Coordinates of C-alpha atoms in Angstrom, one line a residue:
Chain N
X1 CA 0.0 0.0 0.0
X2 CA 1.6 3.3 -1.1
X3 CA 1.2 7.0 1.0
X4 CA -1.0 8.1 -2.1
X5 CA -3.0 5.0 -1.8
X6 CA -4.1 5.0 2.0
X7 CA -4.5 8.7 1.2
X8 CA -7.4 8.2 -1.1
X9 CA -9.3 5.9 1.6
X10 CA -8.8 8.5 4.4
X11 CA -10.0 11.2 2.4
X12 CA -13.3 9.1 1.5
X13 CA -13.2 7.9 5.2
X14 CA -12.8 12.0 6.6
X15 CA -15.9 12.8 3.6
X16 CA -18.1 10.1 5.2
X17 CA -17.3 11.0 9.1
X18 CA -16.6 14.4 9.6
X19 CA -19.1 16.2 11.6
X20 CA -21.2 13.0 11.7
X21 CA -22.1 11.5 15.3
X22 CA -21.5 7.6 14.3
X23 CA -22.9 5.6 17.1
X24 CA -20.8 2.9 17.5
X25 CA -23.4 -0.1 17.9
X26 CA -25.5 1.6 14.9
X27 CA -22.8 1.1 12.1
X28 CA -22.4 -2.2 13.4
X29 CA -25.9 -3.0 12.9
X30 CA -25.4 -0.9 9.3
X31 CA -22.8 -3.5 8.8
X32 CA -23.9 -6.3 9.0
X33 CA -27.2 -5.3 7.3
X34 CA -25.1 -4.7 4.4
X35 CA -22.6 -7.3 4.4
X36 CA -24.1 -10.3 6.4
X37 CA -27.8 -10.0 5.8
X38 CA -27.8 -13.9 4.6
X39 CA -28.7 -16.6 7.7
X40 CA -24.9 -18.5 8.2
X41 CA -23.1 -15.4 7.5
X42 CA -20.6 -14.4 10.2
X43 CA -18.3 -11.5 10.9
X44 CA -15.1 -12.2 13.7
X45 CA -14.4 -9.7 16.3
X46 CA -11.2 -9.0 14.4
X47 CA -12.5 -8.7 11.0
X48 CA -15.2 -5.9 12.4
X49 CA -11.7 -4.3 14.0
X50 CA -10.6 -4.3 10.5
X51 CA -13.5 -2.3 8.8
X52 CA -14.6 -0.5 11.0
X53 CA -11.3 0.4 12.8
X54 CA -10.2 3.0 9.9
X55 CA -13.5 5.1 11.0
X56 CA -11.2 5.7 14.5
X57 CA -13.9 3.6 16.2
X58 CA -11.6 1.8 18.7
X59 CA -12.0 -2.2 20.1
X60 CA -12.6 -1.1 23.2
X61 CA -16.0 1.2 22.0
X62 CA -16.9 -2.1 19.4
X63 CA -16.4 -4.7 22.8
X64 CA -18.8 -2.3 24.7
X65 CA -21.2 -2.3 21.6
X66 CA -21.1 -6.1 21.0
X67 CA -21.8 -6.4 24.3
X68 CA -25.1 -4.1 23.8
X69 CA -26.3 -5.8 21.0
X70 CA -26.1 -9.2 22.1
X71 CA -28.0 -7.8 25.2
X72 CA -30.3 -6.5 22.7
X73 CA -31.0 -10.0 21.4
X74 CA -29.8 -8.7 17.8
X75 CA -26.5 -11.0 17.6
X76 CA -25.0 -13.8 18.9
X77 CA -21.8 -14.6 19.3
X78 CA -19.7 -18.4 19.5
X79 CA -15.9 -18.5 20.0
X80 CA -13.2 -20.4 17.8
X81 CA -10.5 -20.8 19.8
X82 CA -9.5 -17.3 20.7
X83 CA -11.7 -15.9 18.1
X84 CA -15.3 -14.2 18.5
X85 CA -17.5 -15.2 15.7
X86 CA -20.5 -12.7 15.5
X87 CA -24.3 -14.0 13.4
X88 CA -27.4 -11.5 13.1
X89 CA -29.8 -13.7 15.7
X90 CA -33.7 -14.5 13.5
X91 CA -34.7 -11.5 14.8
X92 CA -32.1 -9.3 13.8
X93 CA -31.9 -11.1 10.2
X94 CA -35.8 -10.4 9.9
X95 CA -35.3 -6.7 11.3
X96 CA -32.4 -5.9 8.8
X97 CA -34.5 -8.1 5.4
X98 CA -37.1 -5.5 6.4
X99 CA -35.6 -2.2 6.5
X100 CA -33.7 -3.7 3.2
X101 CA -36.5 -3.1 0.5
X102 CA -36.6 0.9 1.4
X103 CA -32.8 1.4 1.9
X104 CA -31.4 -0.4 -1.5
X105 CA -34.5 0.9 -3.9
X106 CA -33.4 2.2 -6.4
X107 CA -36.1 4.3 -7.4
X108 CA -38.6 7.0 -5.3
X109 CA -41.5 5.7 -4.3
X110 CA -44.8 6.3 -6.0
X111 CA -47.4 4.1 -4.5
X112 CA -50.9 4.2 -6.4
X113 CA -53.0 3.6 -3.1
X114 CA -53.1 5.5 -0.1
X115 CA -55.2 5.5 3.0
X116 CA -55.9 8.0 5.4
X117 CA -56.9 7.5 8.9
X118 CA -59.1 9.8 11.2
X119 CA -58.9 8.9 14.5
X120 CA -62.0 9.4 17.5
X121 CA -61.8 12.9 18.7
X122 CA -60.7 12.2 22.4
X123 CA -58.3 13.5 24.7
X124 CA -54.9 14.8 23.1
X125 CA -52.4 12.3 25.5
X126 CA -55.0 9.3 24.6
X127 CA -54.6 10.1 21.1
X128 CA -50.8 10.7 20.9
X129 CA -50.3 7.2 21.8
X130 CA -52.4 5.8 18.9
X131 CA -50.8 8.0 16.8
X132 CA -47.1 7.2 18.0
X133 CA -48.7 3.2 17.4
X134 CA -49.6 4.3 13.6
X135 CA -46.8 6.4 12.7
X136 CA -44.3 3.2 14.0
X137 CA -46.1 1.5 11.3
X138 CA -44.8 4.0 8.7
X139 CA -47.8 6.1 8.7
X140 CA -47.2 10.0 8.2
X141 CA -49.2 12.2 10.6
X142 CA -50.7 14.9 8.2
X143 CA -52.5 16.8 11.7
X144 CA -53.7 15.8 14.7
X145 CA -55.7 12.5 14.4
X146 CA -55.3 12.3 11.3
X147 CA -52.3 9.9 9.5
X148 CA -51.9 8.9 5.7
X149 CA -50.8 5.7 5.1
X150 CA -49.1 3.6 1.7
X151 CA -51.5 1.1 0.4
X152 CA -54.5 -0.7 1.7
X153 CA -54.9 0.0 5.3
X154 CA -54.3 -4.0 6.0
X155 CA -55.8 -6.1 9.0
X156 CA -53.7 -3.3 11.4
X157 CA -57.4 -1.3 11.1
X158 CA -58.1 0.7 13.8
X159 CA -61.0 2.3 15.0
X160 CA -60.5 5.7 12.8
X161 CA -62.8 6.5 10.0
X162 CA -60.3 5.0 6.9
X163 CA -60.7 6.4 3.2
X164 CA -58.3 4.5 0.6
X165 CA -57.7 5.9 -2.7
X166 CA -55.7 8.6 -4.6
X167 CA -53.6 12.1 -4.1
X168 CA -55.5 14.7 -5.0
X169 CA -53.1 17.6 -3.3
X170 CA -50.7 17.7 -1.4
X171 CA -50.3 21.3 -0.1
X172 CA -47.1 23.6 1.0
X173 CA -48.2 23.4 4.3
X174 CA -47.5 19.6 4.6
X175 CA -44.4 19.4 2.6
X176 CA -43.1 22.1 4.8
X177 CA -44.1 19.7 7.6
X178 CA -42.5 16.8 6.3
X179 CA -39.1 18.1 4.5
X180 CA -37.8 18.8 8.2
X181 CA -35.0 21.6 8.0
X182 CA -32.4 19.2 9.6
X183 CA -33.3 16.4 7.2
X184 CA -32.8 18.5 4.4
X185 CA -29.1 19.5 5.6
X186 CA -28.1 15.8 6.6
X187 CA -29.1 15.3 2.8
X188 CA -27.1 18.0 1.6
X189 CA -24.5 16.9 3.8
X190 CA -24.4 13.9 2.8
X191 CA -24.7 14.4 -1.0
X192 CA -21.3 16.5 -0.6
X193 CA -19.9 13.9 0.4
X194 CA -21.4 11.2 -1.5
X195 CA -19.9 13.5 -4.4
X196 CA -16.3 14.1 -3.0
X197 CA -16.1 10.3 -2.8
X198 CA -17.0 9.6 -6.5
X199 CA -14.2 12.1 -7.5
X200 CA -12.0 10.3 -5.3
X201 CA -12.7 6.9 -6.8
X202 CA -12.7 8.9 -10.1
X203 CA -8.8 8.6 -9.6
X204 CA -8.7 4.8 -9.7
X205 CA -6.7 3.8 -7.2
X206 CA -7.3 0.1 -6.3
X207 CA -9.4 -0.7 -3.2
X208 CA -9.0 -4.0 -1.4
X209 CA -12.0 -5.6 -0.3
X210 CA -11.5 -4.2 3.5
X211 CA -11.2 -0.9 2.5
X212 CA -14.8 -1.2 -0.1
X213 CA -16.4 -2.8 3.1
X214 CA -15.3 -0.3 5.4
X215 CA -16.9 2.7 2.8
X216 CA -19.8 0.5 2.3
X217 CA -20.6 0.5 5.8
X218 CA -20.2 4.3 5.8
X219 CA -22.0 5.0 3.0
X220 CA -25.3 2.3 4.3
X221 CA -25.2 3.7 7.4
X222 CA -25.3 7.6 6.8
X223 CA -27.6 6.9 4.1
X224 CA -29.9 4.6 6.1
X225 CA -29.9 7.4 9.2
X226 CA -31.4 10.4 7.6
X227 CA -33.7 7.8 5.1
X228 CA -35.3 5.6 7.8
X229 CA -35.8 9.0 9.8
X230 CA -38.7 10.3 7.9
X231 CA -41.6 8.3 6.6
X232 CA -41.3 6.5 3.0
X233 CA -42.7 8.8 0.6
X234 CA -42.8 10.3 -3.1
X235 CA -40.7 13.5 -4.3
X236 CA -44.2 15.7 -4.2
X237 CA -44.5 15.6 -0.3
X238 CA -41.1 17.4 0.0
X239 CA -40.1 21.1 -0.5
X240 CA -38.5 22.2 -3.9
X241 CA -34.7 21.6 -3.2
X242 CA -35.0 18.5 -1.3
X243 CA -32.3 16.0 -2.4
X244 CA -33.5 12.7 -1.3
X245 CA -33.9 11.7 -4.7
X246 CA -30.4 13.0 -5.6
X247 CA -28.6 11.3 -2.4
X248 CA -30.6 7.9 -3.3
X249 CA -29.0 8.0 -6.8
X250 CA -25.7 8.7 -5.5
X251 CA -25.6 6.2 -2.7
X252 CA -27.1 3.5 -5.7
X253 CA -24.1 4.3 -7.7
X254 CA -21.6 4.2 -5.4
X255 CA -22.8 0.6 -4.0
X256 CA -22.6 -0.6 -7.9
X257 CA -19.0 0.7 -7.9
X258 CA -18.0 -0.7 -4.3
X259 CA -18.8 -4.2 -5.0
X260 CA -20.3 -6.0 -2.0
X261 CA -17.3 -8.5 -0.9
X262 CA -18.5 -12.0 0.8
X263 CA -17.8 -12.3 4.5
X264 CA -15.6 -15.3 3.5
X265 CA -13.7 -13.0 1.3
X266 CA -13.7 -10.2 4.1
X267 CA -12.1 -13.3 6.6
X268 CA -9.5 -14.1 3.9
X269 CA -8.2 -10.7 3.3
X270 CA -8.3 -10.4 6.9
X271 CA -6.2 -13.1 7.9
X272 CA -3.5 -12.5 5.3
X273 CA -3.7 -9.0 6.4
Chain Q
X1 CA -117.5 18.5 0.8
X2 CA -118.9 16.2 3.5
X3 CA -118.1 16.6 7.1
X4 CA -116.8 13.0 7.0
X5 CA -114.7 14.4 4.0
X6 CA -113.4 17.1 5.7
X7 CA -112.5 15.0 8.8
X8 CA -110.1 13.1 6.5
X9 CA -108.6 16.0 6.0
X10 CA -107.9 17.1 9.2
X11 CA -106.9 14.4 10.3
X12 CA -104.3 14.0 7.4
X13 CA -103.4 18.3 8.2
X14 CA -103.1 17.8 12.0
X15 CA -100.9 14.5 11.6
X16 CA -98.5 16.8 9.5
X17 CA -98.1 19.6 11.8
X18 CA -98.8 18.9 15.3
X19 CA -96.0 19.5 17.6
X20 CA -93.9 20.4 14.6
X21 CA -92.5 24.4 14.7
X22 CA -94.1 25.5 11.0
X23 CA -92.3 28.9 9.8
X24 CA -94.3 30.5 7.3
X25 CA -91.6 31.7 4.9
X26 CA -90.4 28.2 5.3
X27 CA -93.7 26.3 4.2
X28 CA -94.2 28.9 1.5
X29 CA -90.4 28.1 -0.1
X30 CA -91.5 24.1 0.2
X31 CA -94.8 25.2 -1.4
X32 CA -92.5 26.9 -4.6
X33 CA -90.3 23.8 -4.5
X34 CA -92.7 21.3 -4.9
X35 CA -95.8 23.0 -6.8
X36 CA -94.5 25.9 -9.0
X37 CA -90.9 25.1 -9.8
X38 CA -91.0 25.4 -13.5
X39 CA -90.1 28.9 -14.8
X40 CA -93.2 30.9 -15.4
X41 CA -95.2 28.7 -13.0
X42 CA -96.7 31.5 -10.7
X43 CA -99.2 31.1 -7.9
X44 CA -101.8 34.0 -7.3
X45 CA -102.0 35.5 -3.4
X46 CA -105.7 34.0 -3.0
X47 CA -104.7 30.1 -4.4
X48 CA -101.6 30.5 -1.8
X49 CA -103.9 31.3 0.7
X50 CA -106.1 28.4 -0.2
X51 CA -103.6 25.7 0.1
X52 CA -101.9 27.0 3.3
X53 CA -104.7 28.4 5.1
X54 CA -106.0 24.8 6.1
X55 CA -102.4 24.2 8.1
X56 CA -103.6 27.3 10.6
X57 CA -101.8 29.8 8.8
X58 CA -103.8 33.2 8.5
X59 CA -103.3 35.8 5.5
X60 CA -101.5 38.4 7.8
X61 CA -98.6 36.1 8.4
X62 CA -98.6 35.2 5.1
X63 CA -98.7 38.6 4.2
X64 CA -95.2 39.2 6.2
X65 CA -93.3 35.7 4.6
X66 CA -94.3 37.0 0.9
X67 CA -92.2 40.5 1.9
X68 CA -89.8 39.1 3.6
X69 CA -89.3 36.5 0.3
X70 CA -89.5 39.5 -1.4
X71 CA -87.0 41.4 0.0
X72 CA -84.4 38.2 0.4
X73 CA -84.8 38.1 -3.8
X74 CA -86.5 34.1 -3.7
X75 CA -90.0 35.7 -5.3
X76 CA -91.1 38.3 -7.6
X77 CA -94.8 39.6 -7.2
X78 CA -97.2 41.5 -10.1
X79 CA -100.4 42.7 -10.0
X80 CA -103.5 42.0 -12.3
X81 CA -106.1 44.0 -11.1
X82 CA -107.1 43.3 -7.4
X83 CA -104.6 39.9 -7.4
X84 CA -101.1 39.5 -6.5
X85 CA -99.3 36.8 -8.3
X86 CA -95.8 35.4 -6.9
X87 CA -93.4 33.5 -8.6
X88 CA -89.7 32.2 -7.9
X89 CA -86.6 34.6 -8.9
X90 CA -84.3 32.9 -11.3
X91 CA -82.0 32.9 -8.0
X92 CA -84.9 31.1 -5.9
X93 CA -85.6 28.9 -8.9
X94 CA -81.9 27.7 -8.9
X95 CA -81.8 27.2 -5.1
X96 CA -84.9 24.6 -5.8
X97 CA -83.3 23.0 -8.5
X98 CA -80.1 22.4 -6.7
X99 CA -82.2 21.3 -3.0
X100 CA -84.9 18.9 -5.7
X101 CA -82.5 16.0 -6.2
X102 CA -81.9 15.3 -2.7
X103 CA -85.6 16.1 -2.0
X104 CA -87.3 13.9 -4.6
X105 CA -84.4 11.0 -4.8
X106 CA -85.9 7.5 -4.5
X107 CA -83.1 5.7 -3.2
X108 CA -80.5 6.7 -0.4
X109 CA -77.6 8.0 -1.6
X110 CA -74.7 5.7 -2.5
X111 CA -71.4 7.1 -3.8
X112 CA -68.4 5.0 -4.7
X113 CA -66.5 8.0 -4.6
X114 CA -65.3 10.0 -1.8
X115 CA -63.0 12.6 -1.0
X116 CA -61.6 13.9 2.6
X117 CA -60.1 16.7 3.3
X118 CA -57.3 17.4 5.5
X119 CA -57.1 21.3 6.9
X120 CA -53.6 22.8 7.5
X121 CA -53.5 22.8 11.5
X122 CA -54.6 26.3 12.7
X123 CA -55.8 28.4 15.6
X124 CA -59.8 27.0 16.6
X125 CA -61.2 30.1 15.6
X126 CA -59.5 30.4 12.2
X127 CA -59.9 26.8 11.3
X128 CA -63.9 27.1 11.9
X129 CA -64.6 29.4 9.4
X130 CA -62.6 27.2 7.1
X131 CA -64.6 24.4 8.4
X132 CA -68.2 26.2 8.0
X133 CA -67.6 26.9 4.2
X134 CA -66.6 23.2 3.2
X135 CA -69.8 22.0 5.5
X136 CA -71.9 24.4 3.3
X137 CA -70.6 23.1 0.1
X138 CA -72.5 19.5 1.7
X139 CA -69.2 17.7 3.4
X140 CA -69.3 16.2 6.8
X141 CA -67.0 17.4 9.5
X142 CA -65.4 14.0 10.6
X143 CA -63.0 15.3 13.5
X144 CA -61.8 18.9 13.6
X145 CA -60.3 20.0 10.3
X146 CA -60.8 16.8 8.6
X147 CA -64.0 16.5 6.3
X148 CA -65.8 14.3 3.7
X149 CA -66.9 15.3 1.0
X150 CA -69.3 12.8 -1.6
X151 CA -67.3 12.5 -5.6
X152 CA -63.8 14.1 -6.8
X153 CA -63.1 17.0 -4.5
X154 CA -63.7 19.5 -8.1
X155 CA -62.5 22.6 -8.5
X156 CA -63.7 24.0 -5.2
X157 CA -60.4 22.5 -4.0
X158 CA -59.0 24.1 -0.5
X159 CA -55.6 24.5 0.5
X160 CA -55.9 21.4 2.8
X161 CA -54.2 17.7 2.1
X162 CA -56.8 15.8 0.1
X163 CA -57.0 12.1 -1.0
X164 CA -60.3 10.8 -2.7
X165 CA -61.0 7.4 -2.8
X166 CA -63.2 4.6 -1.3
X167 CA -64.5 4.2 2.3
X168 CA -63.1 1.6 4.1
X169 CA -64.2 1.6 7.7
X170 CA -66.9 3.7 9.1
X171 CA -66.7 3.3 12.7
X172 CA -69.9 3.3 15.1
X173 CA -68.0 6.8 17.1
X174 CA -68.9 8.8 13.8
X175 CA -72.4 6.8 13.1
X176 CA -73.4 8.0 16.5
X177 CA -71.7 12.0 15.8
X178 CA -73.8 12.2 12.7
X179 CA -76.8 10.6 13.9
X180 CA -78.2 13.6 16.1
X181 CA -80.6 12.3 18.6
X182 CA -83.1 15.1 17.8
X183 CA -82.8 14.1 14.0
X184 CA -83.5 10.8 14.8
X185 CA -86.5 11.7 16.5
X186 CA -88.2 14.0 14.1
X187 CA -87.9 11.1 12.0
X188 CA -89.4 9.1 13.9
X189 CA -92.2 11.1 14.1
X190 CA -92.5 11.8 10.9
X191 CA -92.4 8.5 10.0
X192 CA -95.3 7.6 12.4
X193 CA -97.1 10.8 11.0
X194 CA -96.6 9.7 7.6
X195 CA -98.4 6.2 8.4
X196 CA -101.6 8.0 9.6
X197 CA -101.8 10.0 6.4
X198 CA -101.4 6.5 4.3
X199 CA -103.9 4.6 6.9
X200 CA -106.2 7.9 6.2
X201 CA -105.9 7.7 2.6
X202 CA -106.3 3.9 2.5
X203 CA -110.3 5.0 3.5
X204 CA -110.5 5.9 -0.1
X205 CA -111.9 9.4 0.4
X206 CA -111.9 12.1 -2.9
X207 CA -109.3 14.6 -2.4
X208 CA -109.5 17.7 -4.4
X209 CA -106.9 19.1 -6.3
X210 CA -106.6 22.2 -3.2
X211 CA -106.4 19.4 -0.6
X212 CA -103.6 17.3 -2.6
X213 CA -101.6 20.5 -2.8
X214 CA -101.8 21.4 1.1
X215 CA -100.8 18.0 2.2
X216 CA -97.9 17.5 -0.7
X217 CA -96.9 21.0 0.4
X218 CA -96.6 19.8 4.0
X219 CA -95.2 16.3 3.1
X220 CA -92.1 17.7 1.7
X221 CA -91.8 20.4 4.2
X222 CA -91.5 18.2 6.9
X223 CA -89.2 16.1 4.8
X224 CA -87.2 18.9 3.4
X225 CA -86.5 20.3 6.7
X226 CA -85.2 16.9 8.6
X227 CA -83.1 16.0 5.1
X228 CA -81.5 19.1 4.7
X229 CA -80.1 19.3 8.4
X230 CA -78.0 16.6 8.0
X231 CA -75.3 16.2 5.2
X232 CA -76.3 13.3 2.2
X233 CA -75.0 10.1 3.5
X234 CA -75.9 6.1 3.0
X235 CA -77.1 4.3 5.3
X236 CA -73.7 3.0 6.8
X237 CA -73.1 6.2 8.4
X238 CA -76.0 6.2 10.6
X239 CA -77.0 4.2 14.0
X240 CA -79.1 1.3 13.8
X241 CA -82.8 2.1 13.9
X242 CA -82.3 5.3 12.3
X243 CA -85.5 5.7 10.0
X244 CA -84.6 8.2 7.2
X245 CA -84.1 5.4 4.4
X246 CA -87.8 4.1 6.2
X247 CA -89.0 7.7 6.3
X248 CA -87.8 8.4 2.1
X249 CA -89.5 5.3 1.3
X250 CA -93.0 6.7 2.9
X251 CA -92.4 10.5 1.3
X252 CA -92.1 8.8 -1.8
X253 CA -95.0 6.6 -1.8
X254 CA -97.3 9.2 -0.6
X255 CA -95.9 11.5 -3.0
X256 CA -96.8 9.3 -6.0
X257 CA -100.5 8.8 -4.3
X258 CA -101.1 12.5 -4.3
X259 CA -100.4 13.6 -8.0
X260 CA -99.2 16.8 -8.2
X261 CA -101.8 19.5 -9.5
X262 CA -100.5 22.0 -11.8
X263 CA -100.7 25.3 -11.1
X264 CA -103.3 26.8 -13.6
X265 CA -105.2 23.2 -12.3
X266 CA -105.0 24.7 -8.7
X267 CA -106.1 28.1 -9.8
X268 CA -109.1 27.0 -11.9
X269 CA -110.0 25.0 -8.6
X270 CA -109.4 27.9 -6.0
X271 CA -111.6 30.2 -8.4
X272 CA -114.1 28.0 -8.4
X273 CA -114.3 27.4 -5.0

């Protein structure tokens, strides 16, 4: 590996960190949702040192979050000798298969059906929770007692008056409402960065598997934190400007160009390493 | 007329209006609506007189509804000789047209299509007035700032969210909002009214063409005024028991027993009287 070379990783590294709060346990759990989703894969304690190391997250901060998310019931964890071997549990694979459909899409959504709920009028902390209960379902609240839904309204009916059917407008107020002002700067954010990567890749140095897995990781992660933080809708329920659609595109590209290595690759280049 | 004849009658008159609040200018605007609706149908101060002066109204009050009428722009009066004749403004004549579908319709209404409207979230006060045009336009006020309206939402669109579509769920907490208890009871009544009038006319006593227009008249007032204070829904939004499908059904059948007498028809038989 040659000055220049490492250089070119660090600066995509420094583009996909700085100023971002990475939560130590949530990239791991963007790790392995991107690159051991499949029941059997596994990722060794020093193979998660190796990718995720670079980000300057240290083994102490990964032992402590390991520790958390096998707490958490999300992994599991067997030893080989002197070597951790770490496994999404079932219900961490099912968890990560079903934020997996939104995060890799490769288009917006524009979903034909919609339904809208109204709920009872009733007491505003009564309601809140059966809003917080819809909206966890990936409902949007458009006002009070009242949340829009993708599709049918499925078996999950509650006791609101339902309508399903079509947009007929979606006004400025709402967009406003939705497109939240610090959203719209992680996505700005974020496509700067997305865009000082590509440049950098532009330049073709080589990447070994470890280092695409490591900016994998970084790229999932940011991209999955500002995406899964707002509810899963089309371009027209956002303010002009918005770049959702633009970051998607990047992050899409990026992943074709950073081929996803197998963990039994990962494990070989670590090893030899 | 026999007196047996004209206890039919009675019977049928007091059946229509006891215990119900009869506002002259009212019964005279359901007179218009039902009996001289066509353009250039007019009906002379004396007929008018004739057909409303068996429900216990006397000329003087009549007197005052015809000015005020006048003076809202709903009828136009002229004078041949020593007789007023009034007829309906091309603004009351609209108004009729637009209330006779609703009035006359056989069968409850049944819409495939609805739309609801969601209001920006605002101050009470503001929000009301929004609220109070869209209920005028014939929408229901589901919960606060969110309303139904029948069809596509059409050019009348607001500046709220609005998705049109199919119902889905109509839970009991709105059936029992929109069916007022004091509705539900002047249909009731009504209904039971109704039932003497057809008992009474089952006796197979001659009614003249003056007595056919006072009980049509009050028929449809009585209707008109229950209908119109509730918005056009089917069935599924009200309580069980509700009677207005029961109620229609009756208006309707009575309706088609007592023909309606053309104007000139009613004036012939007022002169000749």
């Amino acid at each position: 590996m040659t000055d220049t070379s490492e250089n070119w990783f660090q600066t995509c590294v420094n583009a996909l960190t700085d100023g971002r709060d990475q939560r130590v346990w949530s990239v791991i759990v963007s790790l392995f949702g991107d690159l051991a989703r499949t029941p059997g894969d596994r990722i060794s304690g020093p193979l998660m040192n190796a990718i995720i190391g670079p980000i300057g997250i240290r083994p102490e901060a990964i032992r402590v979050a390991l520790h958390r998310l096998r707490n958490d019931g999300w992994l599991t964890s067997e030893r080989e000798g002197r070597t951790g071997f770490y496994a999404l549990t079932p219900g961490g694979l099912k968890e990560s298969e079903a934020a997996s459909p939104r995060i890799y899409a490769r288009d917006e959504p524009s979903p034909e059906t919609w339904h809208l709920i109204i709920l009872e009028p009733m007491a505003t902390t009564q309601r809140t929770a059966q809003e917080k209960r819809l909206i966890r379902e990936g409902r949007l609240l458009v006002a009070p007692g009242a949340l829009l839904g993708r599709g049918e309204p499925g078996n999950g009916k509650s006791d609101g008056f339902i309508l399903s059917g079509r947009l007929e407008n979606v006004p400025q107020w709402l967009r406003e409402q939705v497109s939240k002002p610090e959203l719209a700067e992680a996505y700005a954010g974020l496509v700067s960065s997305l865009r000082t990567v590509s440049d950098v890749l532009d330049l073709g140095y080589p990447a070994t598997a470890l280092q695409v897995a490591t900016l994998r990781t970084l790229i999932v992660h940011n991209w999955r934190r500002i995406l899964l933080a707002h509810p899963d809708l089309p371009p027209e329920f956002f303010v002009d400007g918005w770049q959702g659609a633009m970051c998607r595109k990047q992050v899409m590209q990026l992943l074709d160009r950073l081929e996803r290595p197998a963990p039994n690759t990962l494990q070989i280049a670590q090893q030899a390493a």
